[in-house]
Coordinates of N, CA, C and O in Angstrom, one line a residue:
M1 N 85.7 127.4 153.6 CA 86.5 126.3 153.0 C 87.7 127.0 152.4 O 87.6 128.0 151.7
D2 N 88.9 126.4 152.7 CA 90.1 126.9 152.0 C 90.1 126.6 150.6 O 89.6 125.5 150.1
K3 N 90.7 127.5 149.8 CA 90.9 127.2 148.4 C 92.3 126.8 148.1 O 93.2 127.1 148.8
E4 N 92.4 126.0 147.1 CA 93.7 125.4 146.7 C 94.1 125.8 145.3 O 93.7 125.2 144.3
P5 N 94.9 126.9 145.2 CA 95.3 127.4 143.8 C 96.2 126.4 143.1 O 97.0 125.8 143.8
M6 N 95.9 126.2 141.9 CA 96.8 125.3 141.1 C 96.6 125.6 139.6 O 95.6 126.3 139.2
T7 N 97.5 125.2 138.8 CA 97.4 125.4 137.4 C 96.5 124.3 136.8 O 96.2 123.3 137.4
L8 N 96.2 124.5 135.5 CA 95.4 123.5 134.8 C 96.2 122.2 134.7 O 95.6 121.1 134.9
A9 N 97.5 122.2 134.5 CA 98.3 121.0 134.5 C 98.3 120.3 135.8 O 98.1 119.0 135.8
G10 N 98.3 121.0 136.9 CA 98.2 120.3 138.2 C 96.8 119.7 138.4 O 96.7 118.6 139.0
Y11 N 95.8 120.4 138.0 CA 94.4 119.9 138.2 C 94.3 118.6 137.3 O 93.7 117.6 137.8
N12 N 94.8 118.7 136.1 CA 94.7 117.5 135.2 C 95.4 116.3 135.8 O 95.0 115.2 135.7
K13 N 96.6 116.6 136.4 CA 97.4 115.5 137.0 C 96.6 114.8 138.1 O 96.5 113.6 138.2
I14 N 96.1 115.6 139.0 CA 95.4 115.0 140.2 C 94.1 114.3 139.8 O 93.7 113.3 140.4
T15 N 93.4 114.9 138.8 CA 92.1 114.2 138.4 C 92.5 112.9 137.7 O 91.8 111.9 137.8
G16 N 93.6 112.9 136.9 CA 94.1 111.7 136.3 C 94.5 110.6 137.3 O 94.2 109.4 137.2
D17 N 95.2 111.1 138.4 CA 95.6 110.1 139.4 C 94.3 109.6 140.1 O 94.3 108.4 140.4
L18 N 93.3 110.4 140.3 CA 92.1 109.9 140.9 C 91.3 108.9 140.1 O 90.9 107.9 140.5
E19 N 91.3 109.2 138.8 CA 90.6 108.3 137.8 C 91.3 106.9 137.8 O 90.7 105.9 137.8
F20 N 92.7 107.0 137.8 CA 93.5 105.7 137.8 C 93.2 104.9 139.1 O 92.9 103.7 139.0
L21 N 93.1 105.6 140.2 CA 92.8 104.9 141.5 C 91.4 104.3 141.5 O 91.2 103.1 141.8
K22 N 90.4 105.0 141.0 CA 89.0 104.6 141.0 C 88.8 103.5 140.0 O 88.1 102.5 140.2
K23 N 89.3 103.6 138.8 CA 89.0 102.7 137.7 C 89.9 101.6 137.5 O 89.5 100.6 136.8
S24 N 91.1 101.6 138.0 CA 92.1 100.6 137.8 C 92.6 100.0 139.1 O 92.3 98.8 139.4
E25 N 93.2 100.8 139.9 CA 93.9 100.3 141.1 C 92.9 99.7 142.2 O 93.1 98.6 142.7
R26 N 91.8 100.4 142.4 CA 90.9 99.9 143.4 C 90.2 98.7 143.0 O 90.1 97.7 143.8
P27 N 89.6 98.6 141.8 CA 88.9 97.4 141.3 C 89.9 96.1 141.4 O 89.5 95.1 141.8
E28 N 91.1 96.3 140.9 CA 92.1 95.2 141.0 C 92.4 94.8 142.4 O 92.5 93.6 142.6
T29 N 92.4 95.7 143.3 CA 92.7 95.4 144.7 C 91.5 94.7 145.3 O 91.6 93.7 146.1
V30 N 90.3 95.1 145.0 CA 89.1 94.4 145.5 C 89.0 92.9 145.0 O 88.7 92.0 145.8
I31 N 89.4 92.7 143.7 CA 89.5 91.3 143.2 C 90.5 90.5 144.0 O 90.3 89.4 144.3
A32 N 91.7 91.1 144.2 CA 92.8 90.4 144.9 C 92.3 90.1 146.3 O 92.6 89.0 146.9
L33 N 91.6 91.0 147.0 CA 91.1 90.8 148.3 C 90.1 89.6 148.3 O 90.1 88.7 149.2
E34 N 89.2 89.6 147.3 CA 88.2 88.5 147.3 C 88.9 87.2 147.0 O 88.5 86.2 147.6
E35 N 89.9 87.2 146.1 CA 90.6 85.9 145.9 C 91.4 85.4 147.1 O 91.4 84.2 147.4
A36 N 91.9 86.4 147.8 CA 92.7 86.0 149.1 C 91.7 85.5 150.1 O 92.0 84.6 150.9
R37 N 90.5 86.1 150.2 CA 89.5 85.6 151.2 C 89.1 84.2 150.9 O 88.8 83.4 151.9
Q38 N 89.1 83.7 149.7 CA 88.7 82.4 149.4 C 89.8 81.3 149.7 O 89.6 80.2 149.6
L39 N 91.0 81.8 150.1 CA 92.1 80.9 150.4 C 91.9 80.2 151.8 O 92.7 79.4 152.1
G40 N 91.0 80.7 152.5 CA 90.7 80.1 153.8 C 91.0 81.0 155.0 O 90.7 82.1 155.0
D41 N 91.5 80.4 156.1 CA 91.7 81.0 157.4 C 92.3 82.4 157.2 O 93.4 82.7 156.8
L42 N 91.4 83.4 157.6 CA 91.8 84.8 157.5 C 92.8 85.3 158.5 O 93.5 86.3 158.2
K43 N 92.9 84.6 159.6 CA 93.9 85.0 160.7 C 95.3 85.0 160.2 O 96.1 85.8 160.5
E44 N 95.6 83.9 159.5 CA 97.0 83.7 159.0 C 97.2 83.9 157.5 O 98.1 83.3 156.9
N45 N 96.3 84.6 156.9 CA 96.3 84.8 155.4 C 97.0 86.1 155.1 O 96.4 87.2 155.1
A46 N 98.3 86.0 154.8 CA 99.1 87.2 154.5 C 98.5 88.0 153.2 O 98.5 89.2 153.2
E47 N 98.1 87.2 152.2 CA 97.6 87.9 151.0 C 96.3 88.7 151.3 O 96.2 89.8 150.8
Y48 N 95.5 88.1 152.2 CA 94.2 88.8 152.6 C 94.6 90.1 153.3 O 94.0 91.2 153.0
H49 N 95.4 90.0 154.3 CA 95.8 91.2 155.1 C 96.5 92.3 154.2 O 96.3 93.5 154.4
S50 N 97.3 91.8 153.3 CA 98.0 92.8 152.4 C 97.1 93.5 151.5 O 97.1 94.7 151.4
A51 N 96.1 92.8 150.9 CA 95.1 93.4 150.0 C 94.2 94.3 150.8 O 93.8 95.4 150.3
K52 N 93.9 93.9 152.0 CA 93.0 94.7 152.9 C 93.7 96.1 153.2 O 93.1 97.1 153.1
D53 N 95.0 96.0 153.6 CA 95.7 97.2 153.9 C 95.9 98.1 152.7 O 95.8 99.3 152.7
K54 N 96.1 97.5 151.5 CA 96.3 98.2 150.3 C 95.0 98.9 149.9 O 95.0 100.1 149.5
L55 N 93.8 98.3 150.1 CA 92.5 98.9 149.8 C 92.3 100.1 150.8 O 91.8 101.1 150.3
K56 N 92.7 99.9 152.0 CA 92.5 101.1 153.0 C 93.3 102.3 152.5 O 92.9 103.4 152.5
L57 N 94.6 102.0 152.0 CA 95.4 103.1 151.5 C 94.8 103.7 150.3 O 94.8 105.0 150.2
I58 N 94.3 102.9 149.4 CA 93.7 103.5 148.2 C 92.5 104.3 148.5 O 92.3 105.4 147.9
D59 N 91.7 103.8 149.4 CA 90.5 104.6 149.8 C 90.9 105.9 150.4 O 90.2 107.0 150.2
F60 N 91.9 105.9 151.2 CA 92.4 107.1 151.8 C 92.9 108.1 150.8 O 92.6 109.3 150.8
Q61 N 93.7 107.6 149.8 CA 94.2 108.4 148.7 C 93.1 109.0 147.9 O 93.1 110.2 147.5
I62 N 92.0 108.2 147.6 CA 90.9 108.7 146.9 C 90.2 109.9 147.6 O 89.9 110.9 147.1
A63 N 90.0 109.7 148.9 CA 89.4 110.7 149.8 C 90.2 112.0 149.8 O 89.7 113.1 149.7
E64 N 91.5 111.8 149.9 CA 92.4 113.0 149.9 C 92.4 113.7 148.6 O 92.3 115.0 148.6
L65 N 92.4 113.0 147.5 CA 92.4 113.7 146.2 C 91.0 114.4 145.9 O 91.0 115.5 145.4
N66 N 89.9 113.7 146.4 CA 88.6 114.3 146.3 C 88.6 115.6 147.1 O 88.0 116.6 146.6
A67 N 89.2 115.7 148.2 CA 89.2 116.9 149.1 C 90.0 118.0 148.4 O 89.5 119.1 148.4
V68 N 91.1 117.7 147.8 CA 91.9 118.7 147.1 C 91.1 119.2 145.9 O 91.1 120.4 145.7
I69 N 90.5 118.3 145.1 CA 89.8 118.7 143.9 C 88.6 119.6 144.3 O 88.3 120.6 143.6
S70 N 88.0 119.3 145.4 CA 86.8 120.1 145.9 C 87.2 121.6 146.2 O 86.4 122.5 146.2
K71 N 88.5 121.8 146.6 CA 89.0 123.1 147.0 C 89.7 123.8 145.8 O 90.2 124.9 146.0
A72 N 89.9 123.1 144.7 CA 90.7 123.6 143.6 C 90.2 124.9 143.0 O 89.0 125.0 142.8
V73 N 91.1 125.8 142.8 CA 90.9 127.0 142.1 C 92.0 127.0 141.0 O 93.2 127.2 141.3
I74 N 91.5 126.9 139.7 CA 92.5 126.9 138.6 C 92.9 128.3 138.2 O 92.0 129.1 137.9
I75 N 94.2 128.5 138.2 CA 94.8 129.8 137.8 C 95.6 129.6 136.6 O 96.5 128.7 136.6
D76 N 95.4 130.4 135.6 CA 96.3 130.3 134.4 C 97.4 131.4 134.5 O 97.2 132.6 134.3
P77 N 98.6 130.9 134.9 CA 99.7 131.9 135.1 C 100.1 132.7 133.9 O 100.6 133.7 134.0
A78 N 99.7 132.2 132.7 CA 100.0 132.9 131.4 C 99.3 134.2 131.4 O 99.7 135.1 130.7
T79 N 98.2 134.3 132.1 CA 97.4 135.5 132.1 C 97.9 136.6 133.1 O 97.4 137.7 133.1
L80 N 98.8 136.2 134.0 CA 99.3 137.1 135.0 C 100.5 137.8 134.5 O 101.3 137.3 133.8
P81 N 100.7 139.0 135.0 CA 102.0 139.7 134.7 C 103.2 139.1 135.5 O 103.0 138.6 136.6
H82 N 104.3 139.0 134.8 CA 105.5 138.4 135.5 C 106.7 139.3 135.5 O 107.8 138.8 135.5
N83 N 106.4 140.6 135.5 CA 107.5 141.5 135.7 C 107.9 141.5 137.2 O 109.0 141.9 137.6
K84 N 107.0 141.0 138.1 CA 107.3 140.8 139.5 C 106.9 139.3 139.8 O 106.1 138.8 139.1
V85 N 107.5 138.8 140.8 CA 107.2 137.4 141.1 C 105.7 137.2 141.5 O 105.2 137.9 142.4
S86 N 105.1 136.3 140.9 CA 103.7 135.9 141.2 C 103.5 134.4 141.0 O 104.4 133.7 140.6
F87 N 102.3 134.0 141.2 CA 101.9 132.6 141.0 C 102.3 132.2 139.5 O 101.9 132.9 138.6
G88 N 103.0 131.1 139.4 CA 103.4 130.7 138.0 C 104.7 131.2 137.5 O 105.2 130.8 136.4
S89 N 105.3 132.2 138.2 CA 106.6 132.8 137.8 C 107.7 131.8 137.9 O 107.8 131.0 138.8
T90 N 108.7 132.0 137.0 CA 110.0 131.3 137.1 C 111.0 132.4 137.6 O 111.1 133.4 136.9
V91 N 111.6 132.1 138.7 CA 112.5 133.1 139.3 C 113.9 132.5 139.3 O 114.2 131.4 139.8
S92 N 114.9 133.3 138.8 CA 116.3 133.0 138.9 C 116.9 133.9 140.0 O 116.7 135.1 140.0
L93 N 117.6 133.2 140.9 CA 118.2 133.8 142.0 C 119.7 133.5 142.1 O 120.2 132.5 141.5
V94 N 120.4 134.3 142.8 CA 121.8 134.0 143.1 C 122.0 134.2 144.7 O 121.5 135.2 145.2
D95 N 122.5 133.2 145.3 CA 122.8 133.3 146.8 C 123.9 134.3 146.9 O 125.0 134.0 146.4
S96 N 123.7 135.3 147.7 CA 124.7 136.4 147.8 C 126.0 135.9 148.6 O 127.1 136.5 148.4
N97 N 125.9 134.9 149.4 CA 127.0 134.4 150.1 C 127.8 133.3 149.4 O 129.1 133.3 149.5
T98 N 127.2 132.5 148.6 CA 127.9 131.4 147.9 C 128.0 131.6 146.4 O 128.7 130.8 145.8
D99 N 127.3 132.5 145.8 CA 127.2 132.7 144.4 C 126.6 131.6 143.6 O 126.7 131.5 142.4
E100 N 125.9 130.7 144.4 CA 125.1 129.6 143.8 C 123.9 130.2 143.1 O 123.1 131.0 143.7
E101 N 123.7 129.8 141.8 CA 122.5 130.2 141.1 C 121.4 129.2 141.2 O 121.7 128.0 141.1
L102 N 120.2 129.6 141.5 CA 119.0 128.8 141.7 C 117.9 129.3 140.8 O 117.7 130.5 140.6
T103 N 117.1 128.3 140.3 CA 115.9 128.7 139.6 C 114.7 127.9 140.2 O 114.8 126.7 140.3
Y104 N 113.6 128.7 140.5 CA 112.4 128.1 141.0 C 111.2 128.5 140.2 O 111.2 129.7 139.8
M105 N 110.2 127.7 140.1 CA 108.9 128.0 139.6 C 107.9 128.0 140.8 O 107.9 127.1 141.6
I106 N 107.1 129.1 140.9 CA 106.2 129.2 142.0 C 104.9 128.5 141.5 O 104.2 129.0 140.6
V107 N 104.5 127.5 142.2 CA 103.3 126.7 141.8 C 102.4 126.4 143.0 O 102.7 126.8 144.1
G108 N 101.3 125.7 142.7 CA 100.4 125.3 143.8 C 101.0 124.2 144.6 O 101.9 123.5 144.2
G109 N 100.4 123.9 145.8 CA 100.9 122.9 146.7 C 100.9 121.5 146.1 O 101.9 120.8 146.3
V110 N 99.9 121.2 145.3 CA 99.8 119.8 144.7 C 100.9 119.6 143.6 O 101.2 118.5 143.3
E111 N 101.3 120.7 143.1 CA 102.3 120.6 141.9 C 103.7 120.7 142.4 O 104.6 120.4 141.6
S112 N 104.0 121.1 143.6 CA 105.3 121.4 144.1 C 106.2 120.2 144.1 O 105.7 119.1 144.4
N113 N 107.4 120.4 143.7 CA 108.4 119.3 143.7 C 109.8 120.0 143.7 O 110.3 120.4 142.7
A114 N 110.3 120.1 144.9 CA 111.5 120.9 145.1 C 112.7 120.4 144.3 O 113.5 121.1 143.8
E115 N 112.7 119.0 144.1 CA 113.8 118.4 143.3 C 113.8 118.9 141.9 O 114.8 118.9 141.2
K116 N 112.6 119.2 141.4 CA 112.4 119.7 140.0 C 112.4 121.3 139.9 O 112.1 121.8 138.9
G117 N 112.6 121.9 141.1 CA 112.6 123.4 141.1 C 111.3 124.0 141.1 O 111.1 125.1 140.8
M118 N 110.3 123.2 141.5 CA 108.9 123.7 141.6 C 108.5 123.8 143.1 O 108.4 122.8 143.8
I119 N 108.4 125.1 143.6 CA 108.1 125.3 145.0 C 106.7 125.9 145.2 O 106.2 126.6 144.4
S120 N 106.0 125.5 146.2 CA 104.7 125.9 146.5 C 104.7 127.4 146.8 O 105.6 127.9 147.5
F121 N 103.6 128.1 146.4 CA 103.5 129.5 146.7 C 103.4 129.7 148.2 O 103.6 130.8 148.7
N122 N 103.1 128.7 149.0 CA 103.0 128.7 150.4 C 104.3 128.5 151.1 O 104.4 128.5 152.4
S123 N 105.3 128.1 150.4 CA 106.6 127.8 151.0 C 107.2 129.1 151.6 O 107.0 130.2 151.1
P124 N 108.1 129.0 152.6 CA 108.7 130.2 153.2 C 109.4 131.0 152.1 O 109.3 132.2 152.1
L125 N 110.2 130.4 151.2 CA 110.9 131.2 150.2 C 110.0 131.9 149.2 O 110.1 133.1 149.0
A126 N 109.0 131.1 148.7 CA 108.1 131.7 147.8 C 107.3 132.9 148.4 O 107.1 133.9 147.7
K127 N 106.9 132.8 149.6 CA 106.2 133.9 150.3 C 107.0 135.1 150.3 O 106.5 136.2 150.1
Q128 N 108.3 135.0 150.5 CA 109.2 136.1 150.6 C 109.6 136.7 149.3 O 110.1 137.8 149.2
L129 N 109.5 135.8 148.2 CA 109.8 136.3 146.9 C 108.6 137.0 146.2 O 108.9 137.8 145.3
M130 N 107.4 136.8 146.6 CA 106.2 137.4 146.0 C 106.4 138.9 145.9 O 106.7 139.5 146.9
G131 N 106.1 139.4 144.7 CA 106.2 140.8 144.5 C 107.6 141.4 144.2 O 107.7 142.6 143.9
K132 N 108.6 140.6 144.3 CA 109.9 141.1 144.0 C 110.2 141.1 142.5 O 109.5 140.4 141.8
E133 N 111.1 141.9 142.1 CA 111.5 142.0 140.7 C 113.0 141.9 140.5 O 113.7 141.9 141.4
E134 N 113.4 141.8 139.2 CA 114.8 141.7 138.8 C 115.6 142.8 139.5 O 115.2 143.9 139.5
G135 N 116.7 142.4 140.2 CA 117.6 143.3 140.8 C 117.3 143.5 142.3 O 118.1 144.0 143.1
D136 N 116.1 143.0 142.8 CA 115.8 143.1 144.2 C 116.7 142.1 145.0 O 117.0 141.1 144.6
E137 N 117.0 142.6 146.3 CA 117.7 141.7 147.2 C 116.6 141.2 148.2 O 115.8 142.0 148.6
V138 N 116.7 139.9 148.5 CA 115.7 139.3 149.4 C 116.5 138.6 150.5 O 117.3 137.8 150.3
K139 N 116.2 139.1 151.8 CA 116.7 138.3 153.0 C 115.6 137.4 153.3 O 114.5 137.8 153.9
A140 N 115.8 136.1 153.1 CA 114.8 135.1 153.3 C 115.1 134.3 154.6 O 116.2 133.8 154.8
T141 N 114.1 134.3 155.5 CA 114.2 133.5 156.7 C 113.6 132.1 156.3 O 112.4 132.0 156.1
L142 N 114.5 131.2 156.3 CA 114.2 129.8 155.9 C 114.4 128.8 157.0 O 115.1 129.2 158.0
P143 N 113.9 127.6 156.9 CA 114.1 126.7 158.0 C 115.6 126.5 158.4 O 116.0 126.2 159.5
G144 N 116.5 126.6 157.4 CA 117.9 126.4 157.6 C 118.6 127.7 158.1 O 119.9 127.7 158.3
G145 N 117.9 128.8 158.2 CA 118.5 130.1 158.7 C 118.2 131.2 157.7 O 117.5 131.0 156.7
V146 N 118.8 132.3 157.9 CA 118.5 133.5 157.0 C 119.5 133.4 155.9 O 120.7 133.2 156.1
R147 N 119.0 133.6 154.6 CA 119.9 133.6 153.4 C 119.5 134.8 152.6 O 118.4 135.2 152.6
T148 N 120.5 135.4 152.0 CA 120.3 136.6 151.1 C 120.4 136.2 149.7 O 121.4 135.5 149.3
F149 N 119.4 136.6 148.9 CA 119.4 136.3 147.5 C 119.3 137.6 146.7 O 118.6 138.5 147.2
E150 N 119.8 137.6 145.5 CA 119.5 138.6 144.5 C 118.6 138.0 143.4 O 118.9 136.9 142.9
V151 N 117.6 138.7 143.0 CA 116.7 138.2 142.0 C 117.4 138.6 140.6 O 117.6 139.8 140.3
L152 N 117.8 137.5 139.9 CA 118.4 137.8 138.6 C 117.4 138.0 137.5 O 117.7 138.7 136.5
G153 N 116.2 137.3 137.6 CA 115.2 137.5 136.6 C 113.9 136.8 137.0 O 113.9 135.9 137.8
V154 N 112.8 137.3 136.4 CA 111.5 136.8 136.6 C 110.8 136.7 135.2 O 110.8 137.6 134.4
C155 N 110.3 135.5 135.0 CA 109.6 135.3 133.7 C 108.5 134.2 133.8 O 108.4 133.6 134.9
Y156 N 107.8 134.0 132.8 CA 106.8 132.9 132.8 C 107.3 131.8 131.8 O 107.7 132.1 130.7
K157 N 107.2 130.6 132.3 CA 107.5 129.4 131.4 C 106.3 128.5 131.7 O 105.9 128.3 132.8
E158 N 105.9 127.8 130.6 CA 104.8 126.9 130.7 C 105.2 125.7 131.7 O 106.3 125.2 131.7
I159 N 104.2 125.4 132.5 CA 104.4 124.3 133.5 C 104.1 123.0 132.9 O 103.0 122.8 132.3
I160 N 105.1 122.1 133.0 CA 104.9 120.7 132.5 C 105.1 119.7 133.6 O 106.2 119.7 134.2
L161 N 104.1 119.0 133.9 CA 104.2 118.0 135.0 C 104.2 116.6 134.3 O 103.6 116.3 133.3
Q162 N 105.0 115.7 135.0 CA 105.1 114.3 134.5 C 104.6 113.4 135.6 O 104.6 113.6 136.7

């Protein structure tokens, strides 16, 4: 069975999402389905079909979250050294061609959110950054082509998920 590394913040977020689906969203949808069923002819009952589809989606999400939780391995990045890029590190880079400065935090797959600068440890860039330290040059083969970065700094910052 594959393991899914994540921080405690990521684990708490997905278990919270699962609880919400199980205790709130699913029961409300079951009630809506039952109410729609009582409206009569199910063939042309849009409310019934909508609630039925929503229930299928919720059940799929519950199964998916349960699968992730069953594979979860909680890692506390605060306990890891961050003189080199590792799980939980915040990495400051500069693109050698454009002088664009970028900052990424290396996190678990369930926590990743590229728009917020949080990339999965399994992403192409993160894989090529692992083990690098301040001053290192990295030629990263990415989906958009090869880019060259210089590592400006590596540190640990607490992960905050919303």
